[in-house]
GROMACS .gro file of N, CA and C in nm:
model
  369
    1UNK      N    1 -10.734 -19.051   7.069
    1UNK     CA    2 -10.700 -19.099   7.201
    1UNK      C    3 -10.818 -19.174   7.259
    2UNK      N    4 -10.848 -19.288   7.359
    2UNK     CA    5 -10.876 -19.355   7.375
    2UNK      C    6 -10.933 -19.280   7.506
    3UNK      N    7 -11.018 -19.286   7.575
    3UNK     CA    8 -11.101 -19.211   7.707
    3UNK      C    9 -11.110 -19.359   7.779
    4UNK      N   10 -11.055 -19.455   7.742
    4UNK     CA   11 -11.139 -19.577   7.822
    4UNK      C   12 -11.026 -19.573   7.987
    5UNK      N   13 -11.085 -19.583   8.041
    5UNK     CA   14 -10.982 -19.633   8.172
    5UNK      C   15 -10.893 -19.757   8.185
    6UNK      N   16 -10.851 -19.743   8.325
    6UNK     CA   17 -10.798 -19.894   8.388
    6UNK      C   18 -10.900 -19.978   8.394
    7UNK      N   19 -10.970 -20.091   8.357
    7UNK     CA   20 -11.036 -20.185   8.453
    7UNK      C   21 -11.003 -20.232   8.576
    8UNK      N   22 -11.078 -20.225   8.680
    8UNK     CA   23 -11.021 -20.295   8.827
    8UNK      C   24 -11.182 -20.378   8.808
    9UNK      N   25 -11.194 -20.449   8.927
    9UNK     CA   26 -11.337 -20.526   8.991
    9UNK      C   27 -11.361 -20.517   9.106
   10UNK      N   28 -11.309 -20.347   9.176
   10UNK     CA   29 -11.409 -20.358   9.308
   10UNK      C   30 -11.427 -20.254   9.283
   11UNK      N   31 -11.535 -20.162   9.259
   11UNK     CA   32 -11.593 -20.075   9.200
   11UNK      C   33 -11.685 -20.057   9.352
   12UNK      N   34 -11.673 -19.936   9.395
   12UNK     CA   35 -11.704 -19.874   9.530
   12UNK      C   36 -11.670 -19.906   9.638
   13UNK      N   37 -11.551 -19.961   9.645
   13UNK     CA   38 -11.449 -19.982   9.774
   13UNK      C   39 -11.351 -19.850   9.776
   14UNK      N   40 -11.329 -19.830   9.851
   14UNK     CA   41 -11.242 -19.735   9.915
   14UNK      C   42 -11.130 -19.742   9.829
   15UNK      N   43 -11.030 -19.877   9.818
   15UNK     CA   44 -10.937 -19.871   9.760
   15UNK      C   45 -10.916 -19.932   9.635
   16UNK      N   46 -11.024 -19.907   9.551
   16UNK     CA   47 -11.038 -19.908   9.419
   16UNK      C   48 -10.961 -19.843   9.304
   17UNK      N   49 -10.931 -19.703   9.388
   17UNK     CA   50 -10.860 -19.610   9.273
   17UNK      C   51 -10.710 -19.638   9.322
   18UNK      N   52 -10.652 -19.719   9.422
   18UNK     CA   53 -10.546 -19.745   9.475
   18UNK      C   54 -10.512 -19.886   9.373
   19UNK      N   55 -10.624 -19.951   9.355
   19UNK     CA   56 -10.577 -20.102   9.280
   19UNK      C   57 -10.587 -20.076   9.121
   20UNK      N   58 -10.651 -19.959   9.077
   20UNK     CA   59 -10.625 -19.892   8.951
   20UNK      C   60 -10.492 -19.846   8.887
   21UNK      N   61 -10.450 -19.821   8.970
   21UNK     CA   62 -10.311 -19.734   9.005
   21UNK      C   63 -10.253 -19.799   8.970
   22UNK      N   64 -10.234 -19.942   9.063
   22UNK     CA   65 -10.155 -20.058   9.102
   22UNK      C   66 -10.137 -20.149   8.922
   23UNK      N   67 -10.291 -20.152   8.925
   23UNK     CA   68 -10.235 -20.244   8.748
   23UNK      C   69 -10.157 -20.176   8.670
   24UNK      N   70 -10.160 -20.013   8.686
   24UNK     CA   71 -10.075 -19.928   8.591
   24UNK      C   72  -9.894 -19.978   8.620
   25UNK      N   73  -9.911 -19.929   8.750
   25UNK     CA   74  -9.702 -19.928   8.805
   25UNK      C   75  -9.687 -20.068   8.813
   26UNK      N   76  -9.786 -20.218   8.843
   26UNK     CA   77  -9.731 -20.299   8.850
   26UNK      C   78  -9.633 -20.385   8.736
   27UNK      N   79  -9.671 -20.327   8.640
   27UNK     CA   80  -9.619 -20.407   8.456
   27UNK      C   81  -9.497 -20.309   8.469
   28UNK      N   82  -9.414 -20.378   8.459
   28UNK     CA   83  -9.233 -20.397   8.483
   28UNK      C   84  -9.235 -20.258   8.366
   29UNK      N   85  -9.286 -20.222   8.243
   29UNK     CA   86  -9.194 -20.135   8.125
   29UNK      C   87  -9.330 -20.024   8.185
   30UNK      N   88  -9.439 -20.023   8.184
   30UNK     CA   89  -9.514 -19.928   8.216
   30UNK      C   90  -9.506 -19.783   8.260
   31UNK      N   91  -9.444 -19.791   8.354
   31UNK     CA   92  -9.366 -19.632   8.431
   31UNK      C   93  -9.234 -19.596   8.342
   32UNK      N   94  -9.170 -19.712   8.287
   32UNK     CA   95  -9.063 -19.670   8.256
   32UNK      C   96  -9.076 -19.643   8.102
   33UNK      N   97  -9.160 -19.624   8.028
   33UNK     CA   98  -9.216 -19.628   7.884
   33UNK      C   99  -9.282 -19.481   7.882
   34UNK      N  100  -9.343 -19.455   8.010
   34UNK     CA  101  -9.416 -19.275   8.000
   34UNK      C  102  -9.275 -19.212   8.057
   35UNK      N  103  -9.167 -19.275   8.207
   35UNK     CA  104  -9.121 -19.165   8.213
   35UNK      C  105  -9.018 -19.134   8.102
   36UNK      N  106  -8.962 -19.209   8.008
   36UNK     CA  107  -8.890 -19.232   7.901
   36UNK      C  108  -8.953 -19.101   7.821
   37UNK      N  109  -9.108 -19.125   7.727
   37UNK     CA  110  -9.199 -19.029   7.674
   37UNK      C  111  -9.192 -18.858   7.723
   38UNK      N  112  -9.231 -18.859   7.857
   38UNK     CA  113  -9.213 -18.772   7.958
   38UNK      C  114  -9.068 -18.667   7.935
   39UNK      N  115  -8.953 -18.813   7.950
   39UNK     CA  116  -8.816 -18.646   7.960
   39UNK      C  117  -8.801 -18.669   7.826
   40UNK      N  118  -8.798 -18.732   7.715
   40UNK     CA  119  -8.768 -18.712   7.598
   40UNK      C  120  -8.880 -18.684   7.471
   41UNK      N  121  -9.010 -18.647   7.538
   41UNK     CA  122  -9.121 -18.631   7.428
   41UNK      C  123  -9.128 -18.729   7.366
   42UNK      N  124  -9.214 -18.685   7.226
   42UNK     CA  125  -9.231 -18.770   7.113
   42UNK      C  126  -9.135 -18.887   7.092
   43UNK      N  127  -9.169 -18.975   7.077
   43UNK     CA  128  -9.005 -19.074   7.038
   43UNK      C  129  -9.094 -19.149   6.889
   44UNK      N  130  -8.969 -19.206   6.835
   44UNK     CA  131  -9.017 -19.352   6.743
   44UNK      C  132  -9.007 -19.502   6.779
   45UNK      N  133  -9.081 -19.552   6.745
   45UNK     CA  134  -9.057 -19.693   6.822
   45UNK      C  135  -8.892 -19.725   6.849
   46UNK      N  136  -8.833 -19.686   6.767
   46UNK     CA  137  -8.665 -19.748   6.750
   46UNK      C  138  -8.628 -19.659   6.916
   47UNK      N  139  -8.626 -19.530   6.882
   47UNK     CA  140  -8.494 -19.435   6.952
   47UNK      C  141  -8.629 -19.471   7.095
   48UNK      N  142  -8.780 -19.512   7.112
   48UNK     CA  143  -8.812 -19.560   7.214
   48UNK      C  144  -8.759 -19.679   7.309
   49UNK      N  145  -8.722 -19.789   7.224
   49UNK     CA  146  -8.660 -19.896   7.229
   49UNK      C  147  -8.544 -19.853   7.339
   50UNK      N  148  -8.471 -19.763   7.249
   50UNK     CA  149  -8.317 -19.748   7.327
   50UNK      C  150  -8.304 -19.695   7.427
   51UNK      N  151  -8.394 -19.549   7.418
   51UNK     CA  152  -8.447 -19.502   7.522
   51UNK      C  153  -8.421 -19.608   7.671
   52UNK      N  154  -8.540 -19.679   7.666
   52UNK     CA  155  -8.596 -19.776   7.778
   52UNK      C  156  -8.465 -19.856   7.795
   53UNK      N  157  -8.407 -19.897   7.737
   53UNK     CA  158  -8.274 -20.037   7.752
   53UNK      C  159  -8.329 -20.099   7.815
   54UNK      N  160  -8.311 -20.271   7.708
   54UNK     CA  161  -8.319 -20.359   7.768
   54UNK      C  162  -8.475 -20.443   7.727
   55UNK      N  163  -8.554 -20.352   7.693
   55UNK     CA  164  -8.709 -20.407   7.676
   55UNK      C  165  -8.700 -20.470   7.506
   56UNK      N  166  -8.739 -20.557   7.503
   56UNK     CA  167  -8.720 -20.633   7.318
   56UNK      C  168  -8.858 -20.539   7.287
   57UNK      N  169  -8.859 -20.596   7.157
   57UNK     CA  170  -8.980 -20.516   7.018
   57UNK      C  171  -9.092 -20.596   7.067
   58UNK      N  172  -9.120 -20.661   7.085
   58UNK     CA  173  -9.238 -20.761   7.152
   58UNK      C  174  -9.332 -20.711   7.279
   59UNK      N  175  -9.218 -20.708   7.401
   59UNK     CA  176  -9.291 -20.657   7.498
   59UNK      C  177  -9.285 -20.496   7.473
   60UNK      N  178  -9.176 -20.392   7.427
   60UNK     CA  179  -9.258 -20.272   7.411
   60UNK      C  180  -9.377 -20.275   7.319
   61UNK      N  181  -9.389 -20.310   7.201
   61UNK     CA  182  -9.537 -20.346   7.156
   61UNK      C  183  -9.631 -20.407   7.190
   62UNK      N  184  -9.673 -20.454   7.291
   62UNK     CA  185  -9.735 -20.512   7.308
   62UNK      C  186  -9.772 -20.418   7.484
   63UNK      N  187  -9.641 -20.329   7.538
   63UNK     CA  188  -9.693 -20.280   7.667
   63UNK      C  189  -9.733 -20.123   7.553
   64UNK      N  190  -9.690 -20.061   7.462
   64UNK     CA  191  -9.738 -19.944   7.396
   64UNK      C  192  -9.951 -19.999   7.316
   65UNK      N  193  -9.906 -20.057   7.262
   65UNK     CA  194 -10.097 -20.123   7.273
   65UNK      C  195 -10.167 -20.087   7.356
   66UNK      N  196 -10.102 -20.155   7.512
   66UNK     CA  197 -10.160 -20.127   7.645
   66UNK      C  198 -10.196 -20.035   7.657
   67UNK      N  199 -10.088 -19.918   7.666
   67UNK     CA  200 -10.100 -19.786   7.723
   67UNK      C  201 -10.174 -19.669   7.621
   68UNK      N  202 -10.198 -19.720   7.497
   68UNK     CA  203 -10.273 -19.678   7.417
   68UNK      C  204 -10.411 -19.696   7.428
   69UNK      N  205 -10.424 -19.819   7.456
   69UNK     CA  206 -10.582 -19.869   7.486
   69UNK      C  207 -10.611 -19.759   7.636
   70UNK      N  208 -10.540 -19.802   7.737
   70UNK     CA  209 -10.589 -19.717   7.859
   70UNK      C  210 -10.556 -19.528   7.861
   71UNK      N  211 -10.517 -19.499   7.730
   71UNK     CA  212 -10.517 -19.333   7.700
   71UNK      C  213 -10.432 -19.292   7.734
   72UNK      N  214 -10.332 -19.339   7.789
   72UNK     CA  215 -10.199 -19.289   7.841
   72UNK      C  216 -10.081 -19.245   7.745
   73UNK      N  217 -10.091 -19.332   7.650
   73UNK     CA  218 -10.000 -19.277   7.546
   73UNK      C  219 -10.074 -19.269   7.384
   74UNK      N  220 -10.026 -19.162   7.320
   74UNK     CA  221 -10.116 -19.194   7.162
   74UNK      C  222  -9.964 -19.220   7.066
   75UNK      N  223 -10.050 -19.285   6.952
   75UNK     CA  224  -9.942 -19.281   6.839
   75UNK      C  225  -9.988 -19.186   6.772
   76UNK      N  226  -9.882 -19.136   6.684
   76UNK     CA  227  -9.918 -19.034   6.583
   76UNK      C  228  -9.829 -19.083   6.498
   77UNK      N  229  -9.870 -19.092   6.359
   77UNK     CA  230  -9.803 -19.110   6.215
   77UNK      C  231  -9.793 -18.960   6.160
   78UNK      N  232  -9.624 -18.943   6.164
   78UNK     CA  233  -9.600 -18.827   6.074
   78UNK      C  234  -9.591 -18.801   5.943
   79UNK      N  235  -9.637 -18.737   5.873
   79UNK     CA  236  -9.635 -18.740   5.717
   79UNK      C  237  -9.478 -18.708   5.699
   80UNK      N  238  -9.445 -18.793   5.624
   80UNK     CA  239  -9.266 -18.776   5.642
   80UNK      C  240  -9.238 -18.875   5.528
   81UNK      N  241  -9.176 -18.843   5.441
   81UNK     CA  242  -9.101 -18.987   5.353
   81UNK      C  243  -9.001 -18.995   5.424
   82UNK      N  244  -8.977 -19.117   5.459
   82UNK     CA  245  -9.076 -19.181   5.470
   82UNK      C  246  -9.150 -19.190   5.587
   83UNK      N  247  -9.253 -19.253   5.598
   83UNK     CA  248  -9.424 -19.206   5.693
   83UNK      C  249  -9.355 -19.273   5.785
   84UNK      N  250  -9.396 -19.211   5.938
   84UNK     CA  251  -9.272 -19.223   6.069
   84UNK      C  252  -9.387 -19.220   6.149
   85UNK      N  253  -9.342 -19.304   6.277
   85UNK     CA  254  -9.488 -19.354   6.346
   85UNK      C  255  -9.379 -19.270   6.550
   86UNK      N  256  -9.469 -19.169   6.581
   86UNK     CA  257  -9.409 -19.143   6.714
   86UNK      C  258  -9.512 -19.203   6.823
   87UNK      N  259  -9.458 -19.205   6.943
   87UNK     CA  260  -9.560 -19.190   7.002
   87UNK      C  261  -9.531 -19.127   7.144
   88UNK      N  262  -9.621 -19.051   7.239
   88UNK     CA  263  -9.658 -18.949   7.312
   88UNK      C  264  -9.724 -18.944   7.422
   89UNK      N  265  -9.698 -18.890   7.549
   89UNK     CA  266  -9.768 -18.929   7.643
   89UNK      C  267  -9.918 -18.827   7.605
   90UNK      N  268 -10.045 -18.907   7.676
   90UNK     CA  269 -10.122 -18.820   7.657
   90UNK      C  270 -10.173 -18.717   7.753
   91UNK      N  271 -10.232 -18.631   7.783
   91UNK     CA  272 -10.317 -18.531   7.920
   91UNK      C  273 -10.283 -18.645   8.053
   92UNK      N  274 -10.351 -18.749   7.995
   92UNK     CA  275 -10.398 -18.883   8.121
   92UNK      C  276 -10.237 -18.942   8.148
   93UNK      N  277 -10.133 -18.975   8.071
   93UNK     CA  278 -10.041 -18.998   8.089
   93UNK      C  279  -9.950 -18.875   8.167
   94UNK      N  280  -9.934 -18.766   8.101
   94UNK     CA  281  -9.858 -18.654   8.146
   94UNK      C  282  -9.903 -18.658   8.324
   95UNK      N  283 -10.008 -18.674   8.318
   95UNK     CA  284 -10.049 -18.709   8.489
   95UNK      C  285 -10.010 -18.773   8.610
   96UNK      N  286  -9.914 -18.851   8.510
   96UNK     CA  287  -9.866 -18.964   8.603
   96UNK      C  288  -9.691 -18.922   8.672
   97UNK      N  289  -9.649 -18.756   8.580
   97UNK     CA  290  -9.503 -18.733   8.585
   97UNK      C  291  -9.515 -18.719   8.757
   98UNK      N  292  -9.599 -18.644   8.859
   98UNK     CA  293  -9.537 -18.664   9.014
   98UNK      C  294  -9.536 -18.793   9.069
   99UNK      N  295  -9.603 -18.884   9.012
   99UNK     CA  296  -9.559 -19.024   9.093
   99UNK      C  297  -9.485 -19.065   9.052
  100UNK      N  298  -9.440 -19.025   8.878
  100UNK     CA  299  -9.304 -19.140   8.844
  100UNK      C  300  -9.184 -19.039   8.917
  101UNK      N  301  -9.197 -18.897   8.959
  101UNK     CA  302  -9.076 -18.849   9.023
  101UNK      C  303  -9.088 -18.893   9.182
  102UNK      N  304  -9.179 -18.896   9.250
  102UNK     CA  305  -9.193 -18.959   9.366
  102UNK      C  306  -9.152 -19.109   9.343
  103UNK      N  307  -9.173 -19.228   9.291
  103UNK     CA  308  -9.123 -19.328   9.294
  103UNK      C  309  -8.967 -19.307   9.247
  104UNK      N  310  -8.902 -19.182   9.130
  104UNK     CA  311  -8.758 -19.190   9.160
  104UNK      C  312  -8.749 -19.170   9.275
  105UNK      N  313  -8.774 -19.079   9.331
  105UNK     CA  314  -8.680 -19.046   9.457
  105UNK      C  315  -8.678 -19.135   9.615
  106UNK      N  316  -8.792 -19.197   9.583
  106UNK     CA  317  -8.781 -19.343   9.655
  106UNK      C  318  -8.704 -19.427   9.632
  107UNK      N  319  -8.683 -19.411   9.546
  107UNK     CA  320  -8.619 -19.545   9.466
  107UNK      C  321  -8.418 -19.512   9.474
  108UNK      N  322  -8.419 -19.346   9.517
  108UNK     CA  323  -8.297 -19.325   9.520
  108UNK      C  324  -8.227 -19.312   9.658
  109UNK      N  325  -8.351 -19.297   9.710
  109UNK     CA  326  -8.317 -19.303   9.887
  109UNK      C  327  -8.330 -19.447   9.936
  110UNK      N  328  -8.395 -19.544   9.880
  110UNK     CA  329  -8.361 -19.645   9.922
  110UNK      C  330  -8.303 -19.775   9.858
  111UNK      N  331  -8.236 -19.721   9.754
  111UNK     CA  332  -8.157 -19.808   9.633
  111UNK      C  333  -8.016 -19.856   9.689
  112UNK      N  334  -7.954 -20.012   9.723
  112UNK     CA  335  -7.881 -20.028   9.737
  112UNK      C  336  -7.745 -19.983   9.687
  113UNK      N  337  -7.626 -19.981   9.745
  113UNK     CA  338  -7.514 -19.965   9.657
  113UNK      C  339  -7.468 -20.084   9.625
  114UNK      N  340  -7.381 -20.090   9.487
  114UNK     CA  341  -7.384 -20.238   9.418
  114UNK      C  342  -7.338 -20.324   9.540
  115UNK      N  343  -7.249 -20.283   9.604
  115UNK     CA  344  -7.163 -20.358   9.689
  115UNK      C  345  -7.221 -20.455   9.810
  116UNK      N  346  -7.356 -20.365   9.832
  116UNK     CA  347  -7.499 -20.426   9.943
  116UNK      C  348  -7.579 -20.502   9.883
  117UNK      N  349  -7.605 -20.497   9.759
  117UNK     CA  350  -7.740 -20.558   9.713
  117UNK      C  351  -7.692 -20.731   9.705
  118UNK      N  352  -7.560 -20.714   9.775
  118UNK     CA  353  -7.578 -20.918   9.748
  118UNK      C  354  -7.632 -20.942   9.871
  119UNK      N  355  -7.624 -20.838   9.982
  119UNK     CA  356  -7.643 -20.841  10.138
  119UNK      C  357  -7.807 -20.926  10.118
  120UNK      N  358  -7.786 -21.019  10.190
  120UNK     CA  359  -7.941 -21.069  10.270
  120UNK      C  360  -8.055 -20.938  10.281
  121UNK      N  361  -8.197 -20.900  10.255
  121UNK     CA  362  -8.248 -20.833  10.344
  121UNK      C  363  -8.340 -20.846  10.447
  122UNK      N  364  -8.280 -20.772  10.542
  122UNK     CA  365  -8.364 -20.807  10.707
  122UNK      C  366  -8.489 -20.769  10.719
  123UNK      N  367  -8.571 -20.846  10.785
  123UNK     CA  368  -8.722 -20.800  10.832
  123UNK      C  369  -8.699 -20.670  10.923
   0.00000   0.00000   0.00000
């Protein structure tokens, strides 16, 4: 596993660990790639894939890299004929399960019903 952090560039501002945060939840598959990990454990790239719906082999590889590099998720190769590649949230990832349940439940209290979301929204 990888110990390296987020990079940010304001390093002793107040809201430094807020814009840390921010590069994590801002990448569209990010939250949805640990909380995926999170309720279903271990996955393989494939049943990860399906998991998530909707994300191609490209951008989950390329956002699993990510989250590997910043320690959040590890791969593990299982000895298996044939050799099977999972991967796992890590300590640093598992960390993140009360904000991805706090952003559900935001997200459910203020989620349109299909029928509104063509509605304009007001200031």
């Amino acid at each position: 596993m990888s110990e390296r952090g987020i990079p940010v560039a304001c390093e002793g501002e107040d809201w430094c660990p807020i814009q840390a945060t921010a590069i994590f939840f801002c990448k569209k598959w990010h939250p949805v790639v640990v909380h995926r990990l999170l309720v279903h454990g271990p996955l393989g790239f494939n049943a990860l894939q399906a998991e998530a719906g909707g994300i191609s082999s490209k951008v989950l590889s390329d956002t699993l890299d990510e989250l590997e590099t910043y320690g959040i998720v590890e791969r593990n190769v299982v000895s298996e004929k044939p050799v099977r590649v999972e991967y796992a949230p890590t300590d640093r990832g598992a960390a993140l399960e009360p904000m991805l349940q706090a952003m559900r439940e935001w997200g459910e209290e203020h989620l349109l019903e299909p029928d509104d979301a063509d509605d304009p929204v007001e200031p």
